[in-house]
XYZ file of N, CA and C in Angstrom:
417
model
N -1.262 4.481 -40.221
C -2.763 5.782 -39.881
C -2.825 5.502 -38.488
N -3.572 6.596 -39.001
C -3.921 6.744 -37.038
C -5.334 7.368 -37.103
N -6.327 7.156 -36.037
C -7.653 7.499 -36.241
C -7.577 9.135 -35.352
N -8.640 9.928 -35.442
C -8.581 11.083 -34.706
C -9.938 11.344 -34.123
N -9.653 11.852 -33.060
C -11.084 12.244 -32.105
C -11.516 13.438 -31.504
N -12.413 14.166 -31.731
C -12.314 15.669 -31.352
C -13.584 15.496 -30.801
N -13.032 16.284 -29.239
C -14.147 16.055 -28.670
C -15.060 17.644 -27.792
N -16.096 17.793 -27.432
C -16.040 18.989 -27.229
C -16.503 19.104 -25.534
N -16.450 18.014 -24.555
C -16.537 17.875 -23.031
C -15.598 16.848 -22.294
N -14.326 17.502 -21.477
C -13.601 17.004 -21.561
C -14.264 16.345 -19.429
N -13.570 15.535 -19.015
C -13.860 15.467 -17.437
C -12.320 14.653 -17.258
N -11.259 15.129 -16.627
C -9.893 14.807 -16.116
C -10.229 14.166 -14.645
N -9.935 12.976 -14.425
C -9.832 12.927 -12.971
C -8.132 13.107 -12.132
N -8.249 14.087 -11.217
C -6.806 13.985 -10.629
C -7.270 13.847 -9.437
N -6.422 13.123 -8.766
C -6.811 12.245 -7.408
C -8.394 11.547 -7.233
N -8.972 12.372 -6.507
C -10.336 12.045 -6.614
C -11.079 13.330 -7.005
N -10.704 14.371 -7.490
C -11.461 15.351 -7.661
C -11.434 15.407 -9.419
N -12.710 15.696 -10.037
C -13.185 15.972 -11.456
C -13.229 17.142 -11.792
N -12.090 17.246 -13.343
C -11.874 18.654 -13.231
C -12.465 18.413 -14.732
N -13.507 20.104 -15.202
C -13.739 20.099 -16.332
C -14.121 21.170 -17.096
N -13.493 22.457 -16.215
C -13.094 23.673 -16.666
C -12.029 23.999 -17.517
N -11.836 25.023 -18.073
C -10.078 25.726 -18.446
C -10.123 24.856 -19.735
N -10.782 23.712 -20.280
C -10.099 22.987 -21.410
C -10.870 24.009 -22.587
N -10.064 24.106 -23.697
C -11.106 24.337 -24.898
C -10.336 23.815 -26.335
N -9.947 22.961 -26.129
C -9.639 22.289 -26.952
C -9.769 20.458 -26.696
N -9.848 19.502 -27.319
C -9.130 17.853 -27.003
C -9.093 16.829 -28.163
N -7.965 16.638 -28.190
C -8.056 15.768 -29.459
C -7.054 14.657 -28.958
N -7.813 13.147 -28.926
C -7.113 12.120 -29.003
C -6.938 11.459 -30.213
N -5.193 11.130 -29.778
C -5.093 9.983 -31.348
C -4.665 8.804 -31.359
N -5.031 7.458 -31.433
C -5.132 6.029 -31.604
C -3.810 6.292 -32.950
N -2.815 5.717 -32.655
C -2.076 4.993 -33.478
C -2.514 3.565 -33.644
N -2.364 3.363 -35.244
C -2.378 2.456 -35.704
C -1.338 0.649 -35.190
N -0.983 -0.463 -34.300
C -0.260 -0.989 -34.290
C -0.116 -2.409 -35.014
N -1.197 -2.660 -35.383
C -1.414 -3.851 -36.441
C 0.166 -4.064 -37.019
N 0.258 -5.361 -36.139
C 1.733 -6.287 -37.265
C 1.300 -7.399 -38.356
N 1.884 -7.268 -39.238
C 1.990 -8.615 -40.173
C 2.740 -9.248 -40.076
N 2.253 -10.688 -40.192
C 3.517 -11.819 -40.102
C 3.149 -12.933 -41.000
N 4.194 -13.225 -42.368
C 3.688 -14.334 -42.912
C 4.242 -15.909 -42.292
N 3.543 -16.630 -42.301
C 3.255 -17.643 -41.442
C 3.308 -18.757 -42.630
N 3.344 -19.798 -42.407
C 3.548 -21.112 -43.773
C 2.048 -20.804 -44.087
N 2.043 -20.606 -45.080
C 1.005 -21.063 -46.173
C -0.129 -19.695 -45.946
N -0.134 -18.741 -44.732
C -1.512 -17.782 -45.086
C -0.420 -16.529 -43.959
N -1.254 -15.768 -44.063
C -0.547 -13.858 -42.960
C -1.108 -13.734 -41.849
N -0.857 -13.648 -40.601
C -0.965 -13.662 -39.394
C -1.076 -12.353 -39.571
N -1.971 -11.336 -38.654
C -2.328 -9.831 -38.091
C -2.716 -10.515 -36.328
N -1.551 -8.718 -35.488
C -1.611 -9.169 -34.664
C -1.198 -7.845 -33.795
N -2.977 -7.626 -33.321
C -2.179 -6.282 -32.662
C -2.014 -6.409 -31.075
N -1.007 -5.701 -30.442
C -0.522 -5.878 -28.844
C -1.256 -5.023 -28.029
N -0.881 -3.473 -28.207
C -1.694 -2.271 -27.557
C -1.683 -1.572 -28.955
N -2.453 -0.780 -28.146
C -3.375 0.256 -28.199
C -2.971 1.700 -28.129
N -1.516 2.141 -28.974
C -1.190 3.399 -28.588
C -1.944 4.239 -28.668
N -1.972 5.423 -27.451
C -2.627 6.740 -28.056
C -2.451 7.527 -27.345
N -2.397 8.752 -27.619
C -2.174 10.367 -26.976
C -3.313 11.257 -26.965
N -3.269 12.446 -26.239
C -4.000 12.897 -26.049
C -3.642 14.897 -25.637
N -4.084 15.278 -27.137
C -3.807 16.310 -26.788
C -4.953 17.957 -26.641
N -4.750 18.319 -25.038
C -5.785 19.375 -24.168
C -4.982 20.881 -24.380
N -5.801 21.720 -25.032
C -5.536 23.161 -24.773
C -6.221 23.511 -24.088
N -5.790 24.014 -22.581
C -6.481 24.669 -21.909
C -6.166 26.338 -21.974
N -6.923 26.853 -20.916
C -6.895 28.310 -20.366
C -5.670 28.333 -19.115
N -4.484 28.707 -18.849
C -3.807 28.695 -17.133
C -4.520 29.314 -16.104
N -5.011 28.791 -15.333
C -5.610 28.939 -14.381
C -4.646 28.903 -12.997
N -3.157 29.065 -13.003
C -2.497 29.257 -11.922
C -2.443 29.897 -10.228
N -3.137 29.603 -9.471
C -3.400 30.278 -8.513
C -5.074 30.373 -8.123
N -5.373 29.831 -8.883
C -6.945 29.801 -8.691
C -7.259 27.989 -7.738
N -8.911 28.677 -7.209
C -9.078 27.724 -5.958
C -9.469 26.149 -7.218
N -9.081 24.997 -7.041
C -8.968 23.841 -7.952
C -8.414 24.414 -9.084
N -7.154 24.932 -9.562
C -6.677 24.977 -10.439
C -6.106 23.598 -11.103
N -6.446 23.780 -12.554
C -6.027 22.490 -12.710
C -4.861 22.705 -13.635
N -4.000 23.511 -13.762
C -2.500 23.651 -13.833
C -2.102 23.247 -12.704
N -2.378 23.915 -11.838
C -1.145 23.157 -10.581
C -1.743 21.741 -10.604
N -3.075 21.299 -10.254
C -3.223 19.307 -10.286
C -2.749 18.791 -11.531
N -2.174 19.270 -12.599
C -1.341 18.679 -13.242
C -0.175 18.409 -13.121
N 0.441 19.734 -12.529
C 1.894 19.829 -12.276
C 2.106 19.205 -11.202
N 1.483 19.195 -9.955
C 1.250 18.351 -8.914
C 1.712 16.678 -9.175
N 0.440 16.457 -9.836
C 0.818 14.626 -10.299
C 1.846 14.444 -11.270
N 2.299 15.091 -11.684
C 3.122 14.580 -12.523
C 4.689 14.767 -11.834
N 4.863 15.535 -10.793
C 5.856 15.505 -9.668
C 5.811 14.896 -9.067
N 4.664 14.714 -8.032
C 4.293 13.573 -7.201
C 4.414 11.907 -8.265
N 3.614 11.455 -8.965
C 3.471 10.426 -8.979
C 3.157 10.173 -10.580
N 4.113 10.404 -11.465
C 4.561 10.551 -12.921
C 3.665 9.050 -13.699
N 4.169 7.986 -12.452
C 3.551 6.774 -13.632
C 2.094 6.538 -13.247
N 1.248 7.272 -12.677
C 0.067 6.803 -12.432
C -1.149 7.884 -13.129
N -1.926 6.580 -13.596
C -2.853 7.064 -14.845
C -3.437 8.433 -14.554
N -4.323 8.905 -14.857
C -5.577 9.771 -14.953
C -6.535 9.621 -15.544
N -7.933 9.088 -15.203
C -8.670 9.019 -16.233
C -9.631 10.217 -16.559
N -10.225 9.717 -17.694
C -10.534 11.163 -18.246
C -11.618 9.907 -18.988
N -12.990 11.211 -19.744
C -13.896 10.758 -20.472
C -14.047 12.044 -21.281
N -14.159 11.645 -22.427
C -14.603 12.385 -23.720
C -15.927 12.817 -24.198
N -16.389 13.419 -24.096
C -18.164 13.481 -25.172
C -17.403 14.484 -26.084
N -18.089 13.581 -27.532
C -17.890 13.781 -28.632
C -19.181 14.166 -29.139
N -19.614 15.340 -29.970
C -20.970 15.356 -30.287
C -22.277 15.657 -29.104
N -21.458 16.254 -28.027
C -22.033 16.017 -26.408
C -23.699 16.515 -26.170
N -24.613 15.848 -26.277
C -25.602 16.394 -26.242
C -27.052 16.366 -27.416
N -26.428 15.510 -28.133
C -27.102 15.283 -29.087
C -27.055 13.700 -29.726
N -28.108 12.905 -30.529
C -27.870 11.934 -30.677
C -27.296 11.240 -30.870
N -25.802 11.659 -31.743
C -25.102 10.556 -31.760
C -23.749 10.884 -30.556
N -23.739 11.812 -30.039
C -23.032 12.056 -28.527
C -22.600 10.159 -28.335
N -21.384 10.944 -28.109
C -19.767 9.270 -28.102
C -19.771 9.662 -26.527
N -19.024 8.265 -26.092
C -18.242 8.812 -24.966
C -17.254 8.385 -24.706
N -15.872 8.860 -24.620
C -13.839 7.603 -25.069
C -13.708 8.120 -23.689
N -13.442 6.743 -23.320
C -12.661 6.826 -22.192
C -12.041 6.349 -22.266
N -10.787 6.447 -20.956
C -9.307 6.003 -21.454
C -9.137 6.259 -20.026
N -7.351 6.555 -19.867
C -6.494 6.785 -19.043
C -5.022 7.939 -19.372
N -4.848 8.623 -19.413
C -3.293 9.067 -19.910
C -2.587 9.162 -18.046
N -1.123 9.385 -18.779
C -0.591 9.991 -17.432
C 0.002 11.690 -17.473
N 0.414 12.131 -16.267
C 0.796 13.450 -16.092
C 1.755 13.806 -16.528
N 1.539 15.393 -16.929
C 2.290 16.247 -17.841
C 2.453 17.475 -16.607
N 3.809 17.801 -16.860
C 4.148 18.844 -16.538
C 3.442 20.303 -17.276
N 2.548 21.267 -16.839
C 1.974 22.587 -17.786
C 2.830 23.665 -18.034
N 2.975 24.054 -19.207
C 4.170 25.067 -19.756
C 3.635 26.496 -18.551
N 4.297 27.460 -17.775
C 4.317 28.526 -17.746
C 4.646 29.803 -18.434
N 4.053 30.840 -18.546
C 4.449 31.924 -19.604
C 3.723 33.056 -19.596
N 3.707 33.708 -20.506
C 2.340 34.524 -21.099
C 2.778 36.181 -21.244
N 2.048 36.764 -21.984
C 2.393 37.952 -22.677
C 2.158 39.361 -21.594
N 2.281 39.710 -20.809
C 1.086 41.332 -20.337
C 0.171 40.248 -19.579
N -1.142 40.434 -20.173
C -2.064 41.031 -19.525
C -3.192 39.578 -20.069
N -2.535 39.783 -21.122
C -3.211 38.407 -22.067
C -3.595 37.089 -21.685
N -4.010 35.981 -21.803
C -4.584 34.576 -21.340
C -4.480 33.989 -22.567
N -2.710 33.583 -22.475
C -2.116 32.478 -23.048
C -2.446 31.314 -23.303
N -3.304 30.388 -24.075
C -3.989 28.846 -23.895
C -2.525 28.220 -23.725
N -2.339 26.854 -23.055
C -1.092 25.819 -23.227
C -1.877 24.345 -23.835
N -0.985 24.120 -24.620
C -1.264 22.919 -25.067
C -0.553 22.089 -24.633
N -1.320 20.768 -24.022
C -0.598 19.492 -22.800
C -0.651 18.744 -23.920
N 0.476 17.737 -23.803
C 0.208 16.581 -24.810
C 0.541 15.198 -24.114
N -0.875 14.329 -23.517
C -0.853 13.711 -22.827
C -0.363 12.133 -23.200
N 0.419 11.287 -22.892
C 0.665 9.755 -23.344
C -0.676 8.945 -22.706
N -1.177 8.191 -23.647
C -2.517 6.964 -23.251
C -1.555 5.800 -22.232
N -1.943 5.736 -20.908
C -2.113 4.066 -20.512
C -2.456 3.450 -21.279
N -1.450 2.493 -21.660
C -1.525 1.121 -22.777
C -2.274 0.134 -21.995
N -2.074 0.186 -20.969
C -2.769 -0.880 -20.018
C -4.282 -0.818 -19.696
N -4.564 0.371 -20.055
C -6.131 1.184 -20.274
C -6.824 1.549 -21.174
N -7.502 0.814 -22.319
C -7.432 1.067 -23.511
C -8.853 1.869 -23.640
N -8.723 2.578 -24.970
C -9.499 3.102 -25.269
C -11.014 2.424 -24.998
N -11.797 3.206 -24.162
C -13.631 2.308 -25.169
C -14.259 3.598 -25.011
N -14.933 2.873 -25.978
C -16.729 3.716 -26.951
C -17.303 3.582 -26.587
N -18.025 4.537 -26.089
C -19.621 4.075 -25.616
C -20.648 5.203 -26.176
N -21.502 4.727 -27.720
C -22.266 5.516 -28.097
C -23.630 5.599 -27.273
N -24.440 6.694 -27.470
C -25.296 6.662 -27.094
C -26.238 5.633 -27.762
N -27.218 5.087 -27.719
C -27.886 3.901 -27.507
C -29.444 4.812 -28.584
């Protein structure tokens, strides 16, 4: 079983720059990794890590100043094992707003397209299990 969180405002930090533009959809999925062991006289439940992924749909901005596509690709090629901090706001601007924070590893962004049309691309990031997801509901 997994938990799926869909947000409406994402900030992704690459280097010391925070990127917020070009994102059209974000989904974070956390997998249940709890294991059950039969011990003498009882069952024991143990969760060691919380694996998660983050799927982000972006509008390609290759060549633009502050290009998210170029920053992601550069990070994936130069430091693929360095986590990128993110902040995802769910129900932004409402009384139910929740902020989800975590870290993902950079991935290469697909390139391509058709004529003069904008072709959104989806990038699937692997969550950094050393940085657990943190949920901060607005009081």
